[in-house]
Structures are given as structure tokens and as C-alpha cells.
Coordinates of C-alpha atoms in Angstrom, one line a residue:
M18 CA 3.6 23.9 38.8
E19 CA 4.8 26.2 36.2
E20 CA 2.5 29.8 36.3
Q21 CA 1.2 29.9 32.2
D22 CA 1.6 32.8 30.4
T23 CA -1.6 34.3 30.2
T24 CA -0.9 37.6 28.7
P25 CA -3.8 38.7 25.3
G26 CA -2.3 37.6 21.8
T27 CA 0.6 35.1 23.4
P28 CA 0.0 31.6 23.2
S29 CA 0.1 29.7 25.9
R30 CA 2.0 25.9 26.7
S31 CA -0.7 23.8 25.9
G32 CA -1.6 26.3 22.4
R33 CA -3.7 28.4 23.2
S34 CA -4.5 31.6 25.7
A35 CA -7.5 32.3 27.8
M36 CA -8.3 34.9 25.3
A37 CA -7.5 33.1 22.6
E38 CA -10.2 30.4 23.9
A39 CA -13.0 33.6 24.8
L40 CA -12.4 34.9 21.4
S41 CA -12.9 31.2 18.9
R42 CA -16.7 31.1 21.5
S43 CA -17.3 34.9 20.3
R44 CA -18.3 33.9 17.0
T45 CA -18.1 36.7 16.0
P46 CA -18.9 38.0 12.9
I47 CA -16.8 38.1 9.5
R48 CA -17.5 39.4 6.3
R49 CA -17.1 36.8 3.6
D50 CA -15.7 39.0 0.3
S51 CA -17.5 37.2 -2.6
F52 CA -20.2 38.0 -4.9
D53 CA -22.9 35.6 -3.3
R54 CA -25.3 38.7 -2.1
P55 CA -29.0 37.4 -1.1
N56 CA -31.5 40.4 -1.2
G57 CA -28.5 43.2 -1.8
F58 CA -26.6 41.9 2.1
P59 CA -23.5 40.6 2.2
V60 CA -22.9 36.9 3.7
L61 CA -21.8 36.5 7.2
D62 CA -19.9 33.8 8.2
Y63 CA -19.7 32.6 11.6
T64 CA -16.6 29.9 11.2
P65 CA -13.5 31.1 13.2
R66 CA -10.8 31.7 9.9
R67 CA -7.7 32.9 10.5
F68 CA -7.5 35.6 7.8
S69 CA -9.9 37.9 7.2
T70 CA -10.8 38.4 3.5
G71 CA -13.0 41.1 4.4
A72 CA -9.9 43.5 5.5
P73 CA -10.3 46.4 2.6
A74 CA -14.5 46.3 2.8
L75 CA -14.6 46.5 6.3
P76 CA -11.5 46.8 9.0
M77 CA -10.6 44.6 11.3
P78 CA -12.2 45.7 15.2
T79 CA -9.8 46.7 17.5
P80 CA -8.9 44.7 20.3
Q81 CA -10.8 47.3 22.7
V82 CA -14.6 46.2 20.2
V83 CA -13.6 42.6 20.4
V84 CA -13.0 42.3 24.4
A85 CA -15.9 44.2 24.8
Q86 CA -18.0 41.6 22.6
A87 CA -16.6 39.1 24.2
Q88 CA -17.4 40.1 27.9
V89 CA -20.5 40.6 25.9
E90 CA -21.6 37.4 24.9
M91 CA -19.9 36.0 28.8
E92 CA -22.8 38.0 30.7
L93 CA -25.5 37.0 28.5
E94 CA -24.9 33.4 28.6
E95 CA -25.0 33.8 32.2
K96 CA -28.3 35.8 32.5
N97 CA -29.3 32.6 30.2
G98 CA -28.2 30.2 31.7
R99 CA -26.2 28.9 29.3
G100 CA -22.2 29.7 30.8
N101 CA -20.8 26.4 30.7
R102 CA -17.3 27.7 30.6
T103 CA -15.4 26.2 34.3
P104 CA -14.3 28.4 37.1
K105 CA -10.8 27.8 36.6
E106 CA -11.8 29.2 32.3
K107 CA -13.2 32.3 34.4
Q108 CA -10.6 32.9 36.2
D109 CA -8.5 32.7 33.1
F110 CA -10.4 35.0 31.6
E111 CA -10.4 37.3 34.1
S112 CA -6.3 37.9 34.6
A113 CA -5.8 38.1 30.4
L114 CA -9.0 40.6 30.9
N115 CA -7.3 42.3 33.0
K116 CA -3.5 42.2 32.2
F117 CA -5.1 43.4 28.5
E118 CA -6.7 46.1 29.9
L119 CA -3.0 46.6 32.2
F120 CA -1.5 47.5 28.4
S121 CA -4.5 48.8 26.6
S122 CA -4.4 51.9 29.6
T123 CA -0.6 52.6 29.2
P124 CA 0.6 55.4 26.5
S125 CA 1.0 55.3 23.2
I126 CA 4.6 55.4 23.2
A127 CA 5.3 52.9 25.3
R128 CA 2.9 50.4 24.0
L129 CA 5.3 51.8 20.1
A130 CA 8.2 50.4 22.6
A131 CA 6.2 46.9 23.0
L132 CA 6.5 46.6 19.7
T133 CA 10.3 47.2 18.6
T134 CA 10.6 44.9 20.8
P135 CA 12.6 41.6 19.2
C136 CA 9.0 39.9 18.2
Y137 CA 5.7 40.0 18.7
F138 CA 6.3 37.1 20.6
H139 CA 8.7 38.5 23.1
K140 CA 6.8 38.3 26.6
R141 CA 7.6 34.5 26.2
F142 CA 11.1 34.9 25.5
G143 CA 12.2 38.2 27.2
D144 CA 15.6 39.7 26.6
A145 CA 17.7 36.2 24.7
V146 CA 15.7 35.8 20.9
D147 CA 15.1 32.2 20.4
I148 CA 14.6 32.6 16.6
D149 CA 13.6 28.6 16.2
K150 CA 11.8 29.0 19.0
V151 CA 9.9 32.3 17.9
L152 CA 8.9 30.7 14.2
E153 CA 7.6 27.4 16.1
E154 CA 5.5 29.7 18.1
I155 CA 3.8 30.9 14.9
R156 CA 3.6 27.6 13.7
G157 CA 1.8 26.8 16.0
D158 CA -0.8 30.0 17.2
D159 CA -4.1 28.2 15.5
Q160 CA -5.1 32.2 16.0
L161 CA -2.7 33.8 14.6
S162 CA -4.5 37.0 12.4
H163 CA -3.8 39.9 9.8
S164 CA -3.3 42.2 12.3
R165 CA -0.6 40.0 14.4
L166 CA 0.7 38.9 11.7
M167 CA 1.7 43.0 10.3
Q168 CA 2.6 43.7 13.9
T169 CA 5.0 40.9 13.6
A170 CA 6.1 42.1 10.5
A171 CA 6.5 45.6 11.6
S172 CA 8.6 44.5 14.9
V173 CA 11.0 42.7 12.7
R174 CA 11.9 45.2 10.4
E175 CA 12.1 47.6 13.3
V176 CA 15.0 45.4 15.5
S177 CA 16.7 45.2 12.5
R178 CA 16.7 48.8 12.0
Q179 CA 18.2 48.9 15.5
L180 CA 20.5 46.3 14.6
Q181 CA 21.8 48.2 11.7
R182 CA 22.0 51.5 13.9
R183 CA 23.5 50.0 16.7
P184 CA 27.4 50.2 17.7
L185 CA 29.4 47.1 18.8
K186 CA 30.6 48.4 21.7
R187 CA 32.8 45.3 22.9
A188 CA 36.8 45.4 23.9
V189 CA 39.1 44.8 20.8
R190 CA 41.9 42.7 21.9
N191 CA 42.9 40.3 18.7
I192 CA 43.5 42.7 15.5
M193 CA 44.6 40.5 12.0
V194 CA 46.0 43.0 9.4
I195 CA 45.0 42.0 5.5
T196 CA 47.8 43.2 4.1
K197 CA 47.3 43.9 -0.2
A198 CA 49.6 40.7 -2.2
R199 CA 52.8 42.5 -4.4
D200 CA 53.6 46.1 -2.7
N201 CA 56.3 46.6 -0.5
V202 CA 55.6 49.8 0.2
L203 CA 52.2 48.6 2.2
V204 CA 54.2 46.0 4.0
T205 CA 56.1 48.9 5.4
L206 CA 52.6 50.2 6.3
T207 CA 51.8 47.1 7.8
R208 CA 54.8 47.6 9.9
E209 CA 53.8 50.7 11.0
L210 CA 50.4 49.9 11.9
T211 CA 51.4 46.6 13.8
Q212 CA 54.2 48.6 16.3
W213 CA 51.4 51.8 16.8
L214 CA 48.8 48.7 17.9
L215 CA 51.8 47.1 20.4
A216 CA 53.3 49.8 21.7
T217 CA 49.3 51.8 22.3
P218 CA 48.1 51.7 26.1
R219 CA 44.6 50.5 26.2
Y220 CA 42.4 48.6 28.7
G221 CA 44.4 49.5 31.7
R222 CA 47.0 47.6 30.1
D223 CA 50.3 49.7 29.5
V224 CA 51.1 48.0 26.2
G225 CA 48.5 47.3 23.2
V226 CA 46.5 44.3 21.3
N227 CA 47.9 41.4 20.2
V228 CA 48.2 41.8 16.0
W229 CA 47.9 39.0 13.8
V230 CA 50.2 39.9 10.4
D231 CA 50.5 36.7 7.4
E232 CA 52.7 34.8 7.8
K233 CA 54.5 35.2 4.7
L234 CA 55.9 38.3 6.8
R235 CA 57.4 36.4 8.8
G236 CA 60.4 35.6 7.0
S237 CA 60.0 39.4 5.1
R238 CA 63.2 42.5 5.4
R239 CA 61.0 45.1 5.6
F240 CA 58.5 44.4 7.9
D241 CA 61.2 43.4 10.4
G242 CA 59.4 41.0 13.0
Q243 CA 62.6 40.7 15.5
G244 CA 62.9 44.3 15.2
L245 CA 59.5 44.2 16.3
L246 CA 59.8 42.4 19.5
K247 CA 63.2 43.5 20.6
Q248 CA 61.2 47.0 21.5
D249 CA 59.3 44.8 24.3
E250 CA 59.5 41.0 25.6
R251 CA 56.0 41.4 25.9
F252 CA 55.8 41.6 22.3
K253 CA 56.7 38.1 21.8
D254 CA 53.0 36.9 23.1
M255 CA 51.5 39.6 21.5
L256 CA 52.7 39.0 17.9
R257 CA 51.0 36.5 15.6
Y258 CA 50.6 35.2 12.2
W259 CA 47.7 34.0 11.0
T260 CA 47.3 30.9 7.5
P261 CA 43.8 31.0 5.8
A262 CA 43.2 27.4 7.5
L263 CA 43.2 29.5 10.8
C264 CA 40.7 31.4 9.8
L265 CA 39.1 28.8 7.8
E266 CA 38.7 27.2 11.1
K267 CA 38.7 29.1 13.8
P268 CA 36.7 33.3 12.9
E269 CA 36.7 33.6 16.4
L270 CA 39.8 34.3 17.1
F271 CA 39.9 37.8 16.0
D272 CA 37.8 40.9 17.3
L273 CA 38.2 43.2 14.1
V274 CA 40.4 42.5 10.8
I275 CA 42.2 45.3 8.8
T276 CA 42.8 45.4 5.2
L277 CA 45.5 47.3 3.9
G278 CA 44.3 47.8 -0.4
G279 CA 41.8 48.2 -2.1
D280 CA 38.5 46.1 -2.9
G281 CA 40.2 43.0 -4.3
T282 CA 41.9 43.0 -0.4
V283 CA 38.0 43.2 1.0
L284 CA 36.7 40.4 -1.1
F285 CA 40.2 38.3 -0.3
T286 CA 38.9 38.7 3.1
S287 CA 35.6 37.1 2.5
W288 CA 37.2 34.3 0.5
L289 CA 39.5 33.4 3.8
F290 CA 35.9 33.8 6.5
Q291 CA 33.7 31.7 4.5
R292 CA 31.4 31.2 7.6
V293 CA 31.6 33.7 10.5
V294 CA 33.3 36.9 9.7
P295 CA 34.7 39.2 11.9
P296 CA 34.3 43.1 11.6
V297 CA 36.2 44.5 8.4
L298 CA 37.4 48.4 8.4
A299 CA 39.4 48.6 5.7
F300 CA 41.8 51.2 4.8
S301 CA 41.7 53.3 1.0
L302 CA 45.0 52.0 -0.4
G303 CA 44.3 50.7 -4.0
S304 CA 43.1 51.5 -7.0
L305 CA 39.2 52.5 -7.1
G306 CA 38.1 52.1 -3.4
F307 CA 33.9 51.6 -3.5
L308 CA 34.5 49.0 -0.1
T309 CA 37.1 51.2 1.4
N310 CA 36.4 54.4 3.3
F311 CA 39.4 54.8 5.5
D312 CA 41.8 57.4 4.8
F313 CA 45.4 56.1 6.0
E314 CA 46.8 59.1 7.3
N315 CA 44.5 59.5 9.5
Y316 CA 44.3 55.6 10.9
K317 CA 45.1 56.5 14.5
E318 CA 42.4 58.8 15.4
Q319 CA 39.7 55.9 13.5
L320 CA 41.6 53.1 15.1
T321 CA 41.5 54.9 18.7
H322 CA 37.7 56.0 17.9
S323 CA 36.3 52.6 16.3
M324 CA 38.1 50.7 19.8
G325 CA 36.5 53.3 22.3
D326 CA 34.0 53.6 24.1
A327 CA 32.5 55.5 21.5
G328 CA 32.1 51.8 19.5
M329 CA 31.9 50.9 15.5
R330 CA 29.4 51.1 13.4
V331 CA 28.4 47.9 11.5
N332 CA 27.3 47.2 7.9
M333 CA 25.4 44.1 7.4
R334 CA 26.8 42.9 3.6
M335 CA 24.8 40.2 2.2
R336 CA 26.6 37.4 1.0
F337 CA 25.6 34.4 -1.4
T338 CA 26.0 30.7 -0.4
A339 CA 27.3 29.2 -4.0
T340 CA 26.7 25.3 -4.2
V341 CA 28.0 23.5 -7.4
Y342 CA 26.2 20.1 -8.2
R343 CA 27.5 17.6 -10.3
S344 CA 25.4 15.2 -13.0
A345 CA 25.8 11.6 -11.7
A346 CA 25.2 10.7 -15.5
S347 CA 28.5 13.0 -17.2
Y348 CA 30.6 12.1 -13.8
A349 CA 29.4 8.6 -14.1
S350 CA 30.3 8.6 -18.1
S351 CA 34.0 9.9 -17.5
S352 CA 34.9 7.8 -14.7
T353 CA 35.8 3.9 -14.8
A354 CA 33.0 1.3 -15.4
A355 CA 33.6 0.1 -11.0
S356 CA 32.8 4.0 -10.3
S357 CA 29.5 4.1 -12.1
A358 CA 28.5 1.4 -10.6
S359 CA 29.0 2.8 -7.4
I360 CA 27.3 6.0 -8.5
S361 CA 24.0 3.9 -9.1
T362 CA 24.5 1.9 -6.6
T363 CA 24.2 4.8 -4.2
A364 CA 21.7 7.2 -5.9
S365 CA 19.7 3.6 -5.9
Q366 CA 20.2 3.2 -2.3
S367 CA 19.6 7.0 -0.8
G368 CA 16.1 7.1 -2.9
I369 CA 17.0 9.1 -5.2
G370 CA 15.4 7.4 -8.2
D371 CA 17.1 7.3 -11.8
P372 CA 21.0 7.3 -11.0
A373 CA 20.8 9.2 -14.6
T374 CA 18.7 12.4 -12.6
A375 CA 20.7 11.8 -9.3
K376 CA 22.7 14.9 -8.6
I377 CA 26.3 14.5 -6.7
E378 CA 27.1 17.9 -4.4
G379 CA 30.1 19.5 -5.1
E380 CA 31.7 22.8 -3.5
T381 CA 30.3 25.3 -1.6
H382 CA 31.7 29.3 -2.2
E383 CA 30.6 32.3 0.1
V384 CA 30.1 35.2 -2.7
L385 CA 30.3 38.9 -2.0
N386 CA 30.4 40.2 -5.5
E387 CA 28.9 38.3 -7.7
L388 CA 28.8 34.2 -8.9
V389 CA 28.8 34.9 -13.3
I390 CA 28.2 31.7 -15.0
D391 CA 29.6 32.6 -19.0
R392 CA 30.4 30.1 -22.1
G393 CA 34.0 30.3 -21.2
P394 CA 35.8 30.0 -24.4
S395 CA 33.8 27.9 -26.3
S396 CA 31.4 30.1 -30.2
Y397 CA 28.4 28.9 -29.1
I398 CA 25.8 31.0 -26.9
S399 CA 25.5 29.6 -23.8
S400 CA 21.9 28.0 -22.9
L401 CA 21.2 28.2 -19.0
D402 CA 17.7 27.5 -17.4
L403 CA 16.8 29.5 -14.4
Y404 CA 14.6 28.5 -11.7
A405 CA 13.1 29.5 -8.5
N406 CA 12.3 27.8 -5.7
D407 CA 12.3 24.8 -7.8
S408 CA 9.6 26.5 -10.8
L409 CA 11.8 26.7 -14.5
L410 CA 11.4 30.2 -15.0
T411 CA 12.4 29.9 -18.6
R412 CA 15.3 29.0 -20.8
I413 CA 18.5 32.2 -21.4
S414 CA 19.9 32.1 -24.1
A415 CA 23.3 34.9 -24.2
D416 CA 26.8 34.9 -23.4
G417 CA 25.8 34.5 -19.4
I418 CA 24.7 36.3 -16.6
I419 CA 25.7 37.5 -13.2
L420 CA 24.0 37.0 -10.2
S421 CA 24.6 39.9 -8.3
T422 CA 24.8 41.0 -4.4
P423 CA 23.8 44.7 -3.5
T424 CA 27.5 45.2 -2.9
G425 CA 28.5 43.8 -6.7
S426 CA 26.2 46.0 -7.9
T427 CA 29.5 48.4 -9.1
A428 CA 31.0 46.1 -10.2
Y429 CA 30.6 43.3 -13.4
S430 CA 27.0 43.9 -13.2
L431 CA 26.6 47.8 -13.6
S432 CA 29.3 47.2 -16.7
A433 CA 26.2 44.7 -18.0
G434 CA 24.0 47.3 -17.3
G435 CA 22.6 46.6 -14.2
S436 CA 22.1 48.8 -11.4
L437 CA 22.9 50.5 -8.9
V438 CA 22.1 48.9 -5.5
H439 CA 21.7 50.3 -1.8
P440 CA 23.8 47.3 0.3
D441 CA 21.2 47.4 3.3
I442 CA 18.4 46.3 0.9
P443 CA 18.3 42.9 0.8
A444 CA 17.8 41.7 -3.3
I445 CA 19.2 39.0 -5.7
L446 CA 20.4 40.9 -9.6
L447 CA 19.8 39.3 -12.5
T448 CA 22.0 40.8 -14.8
P449 CA 22.4 39.1 -18.5
I450 CA 25.4 39.4 -20.1
C451 CA 24.9 40.2 -24.4
P452 CA 21.0 38.7 -24.1
H453 CA 20.2 36.7 -27.4
T454 CA 16.2 38.6 -26.5
L455 CA 16.0 42.3 -26.2
S456 CA 13.8 42.2 -24.0
F457 CA 15.6 40.4 -21.7
R458 CA 16.4 43.0 -19.2
P459 CA 18.1 43.5 -15.4
M460 CA 15.9 42.8 -12.9
L461 CA 16.1 42.5 -9.2
L462 CA 14.7 39.3 -7.3
N463 CA 13.8 38.6 -3.4
D464 CA 16.5 37.7 -1.3
D465 CA 14.3 34.7 -0.1
M466 CA 14.7 32.7 -3.2
A467 CA 16.4 30.1 -4.3
L468 CA 18.2 30.0 -7.4
K469 CA 19.0 27.5 -10.0
V470 CA 21.0 27.4 -12.7
A471 CA 21.0 24.5 -15.0
I472 CA 23.0 23.6 -18.3
P473 CA 20.2 21.7 -19.9
P474 CA 20.9 18.2 -21.5
S475 CA 20.2 19.4 -25.2
G476 CA 22.2 22.2 -24.8
R477 CA 25.7 22.8 -27.5
G478 CA 28.7 23.5 -25.4
S479 CA 28.9 23.8 -21.7
A480 CA 29.7 26.6 -19.1
F481 CA 31.9 28.2 -17.0
V482 CA 31.3 29.6 -13.2
S483 CA 33.5 32.0 -11.3
F484 CA 33.2 33.1 -7.5
D485 CA 33.9 36.9 -7.0
G486 CA 36.4 36.2 -9.9
K487 CA 37.7 33.3 -8.1
G488 CA 37.4 29.5 -8.7
R489 CA 36.2 28.9 -12.2
V490 CA 35.1 25.5 -12.9
E491 CA 33.5 24.2 -16.0
L492 CA 30.1 23.2 -15.9
G493 CA 29.2 20.3 -18.0
R494 CA 25.2 19.5 -19.2
G495 CA 23.0 18.5 -16.3
D496 CA 24.8 20.2 -14.1
E497 CA 23.7 22.8 -12.0
V498 CA 24.3 25.8 -9.4
V499 CA 22.1 27.0 -6.8
V500 CA 22.4 30.3 -5.4
R501 CA 20.9 31.2 -1.4
A502 CA 21.1 34.5 0.9
S503 CA 24.1 33.1 3.2
Q504 CA 23.7 33.1 6.8
Y505 CA 27.1 34.2 7.8
P506 CA 27.2 37.7 6.3
F507 CA 29.9 40.7 5.4
P508 CA 30.1 43.2 8.7
T509 CA 31.9 46.5 7.6
V510 CA 32.8 49.4 9.3
M511 CA 31.0 52.5 8.8
G512 CA 32.4 55.2 8.7
E513 CA 29.7 58.0 7.7
P514 CA 26.0 56.9 7.8
L515 CA 25.8 58.4 4.0
E516 CA 29.4 56.9 2.7
W517 CA 27.4 54.5 0.1
F518 CA 26.7 57.7 -1.5
D519 CA 29.7 59.2 -1.2
S520 CA 31.6 55.7 -2.6
I521 CA 29.8 56.3 -5.5
S522 CA 30.6 60.0 -6.6
R523 CA 33.8 59.8 -5.8
T524 CA 34.4 56.7 -7.8
L525 CA 31.7 57.0 -10.5
R526 CA 31.5 60.5 -9.8
W527 CA 27.8 59.2 -9.7
N528 CA 25.7 63.1 -11.4
T529 CA 28.8 65.2 -11.2
R530 CA 28.9 66.9 -14.7
A531 CA 32.7 68.1 -15.7
A532 CA 31.5 71.6 -15.5
E533 CA 28.3 73.5 -14.4
Q534 CA 26.1 76.1 -16.3
K535 CA 26.7 79.8 -15.5
G536 CA 24.4 81.3 -13.1
W537 CA 22.5 84.7 -14.1
G538 CA 23.9 86.4 -11.1
A539 CA 25.9 89.6 -10.9
Q540 CA 29.3 88.0 -11.1
G541 CA 28.0 86.7 -15.0
A542 CA 27.5 90.9 -15.7
G543 CA 31.0 91.8 -15.2
D544 CA 34.4 90.4 -17.0
V545 CA 35.3 86.7 -17.3
D546 CA 36.9 87.2 -13.5
G547 CA 33.6 88.5 -12.2
G548 CA 35.4 92.2 -12.2
L549 CA 33.3 95.2 -13.6
V550 CA 34.3 97.7 -16.5
D551 CA 36.1 100.9 -15.4
G552 CA 33.4 103.4 -14.2
E553 CA 30.7 100.8 -14.4
E554 CA 28.9 100.4 -11.3
G555 CA 27.5 96.3 -10.4
G556 CA 24.5 95.0 -11.2
K557 CA 22.1 92.8 -13.3
E558 CA 23.9 94.2 -16.5
F559 CA 24.6 92.2 -19.5
D560 CA 26.1 93.9 -22.6
I561 CA 24.0 91.3 -24.6
D562 CA 20.9 90.0 -23.1
F563 CA 17.6 88.9 -24.7
D564 CA 14.8 92.0 -25.9
E565 CA 11.7 93.2 -24.1
D566 CA 10.1 92.3 -26.8
H567 CA 12.0 89.2 -29.1
A568 CA 12.3 87.0 -25.8
P569 CA 9.5 85.1 -25.1
T570 CA 7.2 84.1 -22.7
V571 CA 6.4 80.8 -21.1
R572 CA 2.7 80.2 -22.3
E573 CA 4.0 81.4 -25.7
R574 CA 6.6 79.4 -25.9
E575 CA 4.2 76.2 -25.1
E576 CA 1.6 77.6 -27.7
D577 CA 3.8 77.3 -30.4
S578 CA 5.4 73.9 -29.0
G579 CA 2.1 72.6 -29.3
Y580 CA 1.7 71.4 -26.1
G581 CA 0.6 74.5 -23.9
G582 CA -2.4 76.6 -25.1
T583 CA -6.0 76.1 -25.2
G584 CA -6.3 76.9 -27.7
T585 CA -4.2 77.6 -32.3
V586 CA -3.1 80.1 -33.0
T587 CA -2.3 81.4 -36.2
S588 CA 1.5 82.2 -36.9
A589 CA 0.2 85.3 -38.9
Q590 CA -0.9 86.4 -35.7
T591 CA 1.3 85.6 -32.8
L592 CA 4.1 86.9 -35.0
S593 CA 1.9 90.2 -35.7
E594 CA 1.3 91.0 -31.8
M595 CA 5.1 90.1 -30.7
G596 CA 6.3 92.4 -33.6
V597 CA 8.6 90.1 -34.6
G598 CA 9.2 90.1 -38.5
E599 CA 10.7 87.9 -41.8
R600 CA 13.9 89.1 -40.5
D601 CA 13.8 88.1 -37.4
L602 CA 13.1 84.8 -38.0
R603 CA 15.6 84.4 -39.8
R604 CA 17.8 86.1 -37.4
G605 CA 16.2 82.9 -34.7
W606 CA 16.0 83.8 -30.9
R607 CA 18.8 84.8 -29.6

């Protein structure tokens, strides 16, 4: 018979642990957060609760206090002859109490390490964490308190942080190279990179790794694939060619993706992998380069480091899953009578109800940058209904809206007035395009929201939607677009911990002035080049300086401006005390 885990805080397989049973019988009084207080005393509620609403006024007792109270209750019941627990229940309670004392007597560092494991219920699942099983365990826990919920949330956040910091250490044996289109110079660089990857010995072999290049380079004279195969016969099995269909069907073939180009090449990589994405290492060979932080001149050192024992740090960039739903009514109006009847029959059989309100699922896209819904060539302003979790938020009157990821916050959203958002922040950016009301400002929404943008049936015209600048389709009246946070993030290899700040400083010149103000140091006391006049000694002396009698102090400036000081000082009194005459006023402060 399998032994049940009775660790405190961990539900047993029967649904509740021995400790939970003991605490439920102890009838611990919990303060009710209410204004009904007869005789000036708070009302005590002895009903077991999952959450304590009186936490701000009455802190939750520590586990040691709760266990001690449970022990006292059991001793009183035994002393008064009201103990009705079986020997098995007593044994389970004693076992749970011993385990609790063992965990409580451990050092604080060890207890902290226990909280930073994959989840609060880690003792049940061990090293292999099944998220579905964890969620099922949480839903089935009848004694989920506020403190345990807080500990679980803190543990999940700690796991997320640890995953971001931990490098991937795995053997990279299949590398995919994506080259920017319409750039023959990059084709030459692709051949140089491919030759180095094939010939450099790795992982105990005297040859390199398998390299996948674009199928369009098979007959390229600049790439000269046949010339590479002549260098070594073993290269025939190592040089391969990829197609978009192969990336969609078998993304697990590739251990690493290398892009040669700019941000558009990285977006093209996201379009190729609509589900699982291998780690992407992007070399900056384009124009701007928000997403490309590696210099191709040092590709040998950088790839050797990433493929070596040190491993590679990966940033899991958030993506959207955007699905288009067509209105069955508008779809049927543009079809034949037979297809209209078929749609109505299918809608009624599926239990949808009114075929006029039925929706037909269309195309689905994984979006890395942004989803844009605009009015297109229409001269009318767009009318869009915005829903969050099937609840209407507002009706938008604008040229369009942008739903952007944190990665896309430096793209179209930034040009439309959106904010810069760090890619590690899970959020959805809602940015209007030329809104009709000036109070409709950009905002950040929680990533657990399911946003739906619908074209109202009474709208003046249609709208157009595009996904990362691709797949632009028209939306008719009644059509919808549903946007959710994708379960397939886009992993990019990191070069430096603060490379995002470096990228916005390098590309946007973030917080960079054209010329810094000169200091009042010793260098400024000399000539333009910092030198000194013949016969003059160094020091902080200026040919033109403030007069000591005329230079206003900080307090005098505050009093003069009206923002500082404790009282009112007349102008004549102030001028006479400072020795300023009418001529000085005309000349002004230096």
C-alpha cells in the first residue's frame, strides 16, 4: 500500500492532510471584518474560512502558534473525555507534527530555499513539475489560506527569475542559418559562417556541426554549396537546406537559429516558427537593430562561448496568439444559397443558436511585435468594440489601434505615442492611432486578459488587420480578432544582462544630448582647448565671473520668484540689501 505524504501544507491523496484535519477541528477563531460590533467588541466567527478578511487588523498567526493551539485543543479534549479521534488519526497527527518541527527547526536559509523551488507543492511532485497536476492540487485544496497562496505566488515568481538567469547548457548539433533577402553581401557572409561551423571540431569530433541554410541557396553561385562539399566528403551529410514547411512541421530539428540581417529577419524567423521556437542568436547586419545585439566581426568568439561549457542565456520574449473569427451572417451573404444553408445547419447542430451571431474560426498567427487594426483605404473613421474577457470595455473611434508586445514597444507603438516596455514584463500594450477623443491614451494591460476587437454590425465601414506587417486581411461587419498571450514564447540569446538599455541608447539615442553642458572645473578656466594664458597659473579663475555682491543666493532666488521664503519682502528693501540699483536692473543678472 502506498504511504501517504502527510507533510504539513501538502494535501494527502484523499484530499486533506492530517494537519489540515487537526486545524479544521481546532475551530480557530478568525475576526470578521465588519462594522457590527456589539458592546464595542469584534464579532468572532468560528466558521472555517479559506481566506481571512481581517488580515489587515489581525495578522495571520504563525504556523508554530497554530500547531501549539491545536496541541492544546487535543490535550483538553483528552482530559475532559471528549476525545473522539481514532488511534490512526492520532498517529497521523503525531507524524505530521514531527515533520513540521523538523522543517521549522531548519535554518532560515534552508526554509527560503524550500520556498524557491518550482511550487509550494514541490514535495508532492519532486523534481519533475507537472503544471496541470499542480493546478489540480491547488483547486482541490480546501484549506488554501492567504499565507499559502502568497507563498505559492512568491515561489512562482522566484522560479521565473531563476529560469531567466540560468544558461542553457546543451550540445548544439544542428544550426539553422537565416539570411536576409535581397542582400548578396550577406550570402557571402553566410558561406563564410557555414564553412567555419562545418570545419571547426566540436564535442570530441574532428568536424563541426550540421548546418541548415535556405533552400534558395542550393543553386547560388555566391554560396557555392558544391565547393563546400568538395572540401570534405563528410560535409555531404552535414550541409542541409531548410524550407518554411520543415520549420512549421519539425521545429525540434534545430538546436540554434542564427540570423544574418536586421529586425525584419528576426520577425521573419518568428513567422517561420508558429509554434515551438529554438533559441535565436541574431547578428546585427541590418539598419537599426533593436533585436540584433551581436556583432558579426566577433562571430567566432561569440558562437564558441554560446556553444561551449558556459552555455547561453536566453530571454523568453512574449508573443501573441491572434485568431480571426468571421461572422457567419456576412460570410453567408457573400456565398451561394447552398453554402448559406450549410452554414445555418452547422451552426444549429453545434448548439450555437442564432446563425446570425455565429462565428467561423479563421486564420491564427503568432505575433512577436504587434497586431494592427486600421481603417485601411477607407475615408471613414474606424469604429471598433474592445472586449476584455468577454466584457465590453469601450467603443473606439480612431484610425485604428495597436496591440503590441513588450518587444514591439520600440516599433509602431512607440511612433504612435506608446511607452517603452522592458521585454521581461508580461504585458499587452494598447495604443490608439489618432483617436477621436484625446482622453484615450495608451495603456498597459495584464497579459492574462483575452482581448477581443470586433467590428460592430452598425459600423460605417470595414477594417484591416495585419500581424507583424504580414498577412493583412480585411474585417467585415461582425468579424472579430481575439488576442491572447501565446504559450510559445520567442527565445533570444542574450549577450549582456542590460543589452536592452544598450539597444535603445544605440538606436533611439535614449536620454542622450547632442552636447553636454560644460562644467565649472579648472579646464574651463583656460582657453578653448583647456590651455592657460602665458604667465597665468592654473586654478578655478574665470575672466568673466559672477560678482559676489550681485550673485543671488538660493534663498533670494526663491523669495524673488515667489515660491520660497517665509514672508513677503518688498522690492525696495530687497534691492537695497543686495546693493542693486536701477542700472543693474536694466542690465540684468549675469
